[in-house]
Amino acid sequence: MPEPEGQITSPVSRRTFIKGVGLTGVAAFLAACAPGSGATTAPAATSTAPGMTTGPTAAPTPQTVTGPLKWANWTAYIDLVGAASDAGEYQPGSSPTIEQFKQKYGIEVDYEEKINDNPSFMATIKPALVAGLPTGWDLIVLTDWMAAKVIASNWAEKIDQANVPNCVNNLRDALRNQTWDPGNDYHYPWQSGMTGVGYNATALSENGIAAPTKVADLWGIPPNKVTFLTESRDTVGLALLKLGIKADPATVTDADLQRVYDDIKPLVDQGLRFTGNDYLQDFGQKKVWAAMVWSGDLASSAGEDDFFVFPEEGTMIWTDNMLIPKGAENKYTAELMMDFVYDPPIAAQIADWIYYVSPVKGAAEEIKSLDPGAESNPLLFPPDDIVAKQQNFQFLPDALESTMNDLFASLSGV
Amino acid sequence: MRSSRPVSPRASRAWRSRLGTVTPYALLAPGILWLLIFYVVPVAQMFIFSISTGSLETGFQITYSLDAYTEGLSRYGEQFGNSLVYGGTATILTLLIGFPVAYTIAFRGGRYKNLLLFLVIAPFFTSFLIRTISWKILLGDEGPLLGPLKHVLGILPGDASLVSTPYAVIAGLTYNFLPFMILPLYVALEKIDIRLIEAASDLYASRWEAFRRITFPLALPGVFAGTLLTFIPAMGDFVNAQLLGSPQTSMIGNVIQNRFLIQNDYPTAAALSFVLMAGILVAVLAYARVLGSEQLTG
């Protein structure tokens, strides 16, 4: 063994090696340039170097804006313009909200669409959090159940309420006083949304299948053209509704979960897959005909013939929340960003592109003036009959959660 | 291991004998330290996890419970099987594809040898993930491979699909590990004295016979190194199965990844890793015995 291993490197001549090193160097140089290549002139706004002071909006306790602000968010979850808007994928400089923030505070924002689902994103930062190290992010967006776990584990920085007056004033009452963080000490909602059914009208009609109106209709489409969500609460929740079981964590039993498993397993055997937010790629490549999806994504980022339906059985309701992970290097800037997006005109600008439900009081009026006709869009303003059928399957008792995780892992082949 | 430096004869003997005993260990020290820190300690740590119970929040305590092993082995036979089949098939494919490539570069490469070798590793300047995701597009239902086969040549039915099947996973593994096969093969083939092959044909061996009796046996160390370098990481891989497969094509690496990072079930993940490692070790030992270890050390 040692001999062949040692020889593997020998065919690489010194010139080739130097060339390789050179390329690596170029890549490193490009990488180093990337975050600072935006509009501001602030030289080398590294995370440790102090940036400019705030000036007009200085908080009571004077603090320093530092950056670049590292923000991890989900795909298709911020307003975009131009080519990025058509592609439904963030590119630096393509989001008015982020550009306005950069201009206002003279700081870079490194916004990345890194979150595909809660568990897989948490898997990338949990080792750092457990070890008490910075995660590399200043602002992250997690769904209720995961946000609650992060806060309970003391992995979130406490928000200085004095720095977020817009949040304090403008958070919608319905979203206040969550049992897992009653005073909003650690989180402010980013958007709320619903989980339902999405489909590609062309593919379905070409294959003689009627557009789905119910969750149950997903069982009537070739399973290898269907995806469910890796977010188990969404998939299991909708599957419970399909079986006529109320998706209420207080009443669902292990036996109900077993029924869901037995219902979905045959589809898996025939090629059903589970995806995170990357179902948008599948829709883009016409790989799926129908799927469990989140309410706003298809409207904002998919094709003209991709539609979202509120299934007859009901939808799953959830809220994604902004948190500052423990050890964030630019905590104050993260708070400024939270505050910034709770300014109603900004909130309206975001919601009107991403088609989710804004948590900001006053955003509704702003949206209506920004985009006449938006008030009748059920994605932004779910009508009463939709709201009546929304189910919250976020917070499960430990035993139920463990059963669900186990069954869901089996479904996913792991 | 003798020092060739001239030392005064009187002092030299004792000094030299001491040096003689110490030097080998001193030279081995970096390697041993490396193994100790990056292999022995983690393996011991992993073993301790595998016989512990608890959770990430409450901490893990050593309870000498073997539940993780029984649970892991009874539940994930299929995924172990997938790893073995996909990893093994990919290894055989890399050998079948890599041997002619390495042979051509070694014997026909001429002054382009270095360039050709560079081309073999050139794709690796791109990220592993990007390359694997590209395969998703290449093998896509309407991609550059299936599209023409379906619509231009009409060989395949319209709903034929490669992505999310074992074929796609094996294709991804084969592609990603090909250079690990080609490079050791090249090294072994390049060393072969071309006159041996000439001598064989002088003695009326056919080209095939010369290959079978001279070239291939002399290339065996390369085959051995290449198959190990391909098979071992391919067995433990999870990225290809995750990106190109479906729940049915999960490999044991996917299970370990899920248990470690998603479910935070360290004991089961550690037990599965341990079983995988032990299995590979046994397989490699058996393989080395079959190929004949004297031949390998050349």
XYZ file of C-alpha atoms in Angstrom, chain A residues 1 3-5 7-13 15-16 19-20 23-24 117 119-120 122-124 126-127 130 153 155 224-225 268-274 278 281-282 285-287 405-407 409-414, chain B residues 56-57 71 75-76 79 114 117-118 121 125 133 136-137 140-142 159 161 163-164 183-184 186-188 191 221-222 224-225 228-229 245-248 250-251 254-255 257-259 261-264 266 296-298:
104
model
C 0.000 0.000 0.000
C 4.344 2.299 -2.280
C 1.545 2.891 -4.777
C 0.155 5.631 -2.630
C 3.658 7.134 -6.373
C 0.308 8.602 -7.120
C 1.678 12.049 -6.785
C 4.720 11.439 -8.922
C 3.074 11.819 -12.353
C 2.089 15.337 -11.435
C 5.016 17.365 -12.602
C 4.890 22.658 -13.343
C 1.436 21.116 -13.127
C -0.201 25.686 -12.040
C -2.650 24.063 -9.650
C -5.391 28.421 -9.808
C -6.206 27.866 -6.158
C -35.248 22.736 5.000
C -33.126 20.002 9.722
C -30.507 20.068 7.000
C -29.472 23.156 11.366
C -27.148 20.226 10.696
C -24.686 22.694 9.180
C -25.398 22.794 15.082
C -21.820 21.537 15.548
C -22.883 22.925 20.473
C -31.165 25.379 23.704
C -28.433 29.100 20.874
C -42.068 9.266 -9.657
C -43.514 12.578 -10.871
C -42.028 5.704 -2.033
C -41.657 2.196 -3.403
C -42.823 3.514 -6.752
C -40.411 6.423 -6.853
C -41.825 9.247 -4.724
C -39.070 11.611 -3.549
C -38.805 14.121 -0.721
C -35.238 22.754 -4.130
C -35.537 23.322 -9.476
C -37.657 20.260 -10.181
C -36.766 21.300 -15.126
C -40.281 19.866 -15.508
C -39.252 16.922 -13.384
C -38.941 11.221 13.142
C -38.439 7.500 13.167
C -41.240 6.730 10.711
C -36.652 8.500 8.394
C -37.865 5.084 7.302
C -39.925 6.643 4.539
C -36.886 8.608 3.394
C -34.874 5.412 3.170
C -32.648 6.286 6.101
C -27.321 15.697 22.363
C -29.184 17.898 24.845
C -30.864 -1.691 15.855
C -32.812 -2.119 10.288
C -30.292 -1.071 7.670
C -28.710 0.247 2.846
C 1.520 15.181 -18.534
C -2.874 13.308 -16.826
C -3.753 16.889 -16.147
C -7.856 15.609 -12.897
C -10.857 21.902 -10.025
C -25.468 18.254 -9.527
C -28.544 15.480 -12.436
C -28.939 17.656 -15.509
C -32.292 14.416 -16.573
C -35.509 13.133 -18.115
C -35.177 15.556 -21.006
C -41.362 8.197 -19.414
C -35.918 8.064 -16.340
C -32.280 10.237 -12.147
C -33.514 8.778 -8.852
C -3.713 7.578 -11.473
C -2.457 4.463 -9.609
C -1.004 4.798 -14.731
C 1.825 4.678 -12.217
C 1.906 0.878 -12.335
C 6.819 1.410 -14.731
C -0.264 -3.235 -7.713
C -1.985 -0.380 -9.516
C -5.047 -3.080 -6.067
C -4.339 0.505 -5.057
C -9.037 0.374 -2.712
C -8.918 4.095 -3.350
C -30.985 8.858 -5.972
C -34.308 8.432 -4.236
C -35.357 7.081 -0.837
C -35.000 3.612 -2.300
C -30.156 5.233 0.138
C -26.673 4.035 0.964
C -26.982 8.491 3.981
C -28.183 6.717 7.088
C -25.353 11.280 7.863
C -29.021 11.420 8.841
C -28.455 9.803 12.218
C -26.678 15.377 11.823
C -30.440 15.315 11.476
C -31.577 13.011 14.243
C -28.539 13.571 16.505
C -24.824 9.587 17.752
C 1.642 -6.186 -4.574
C 4.646 -4.960 -2.723
C 6.548 -5.659 -5.918
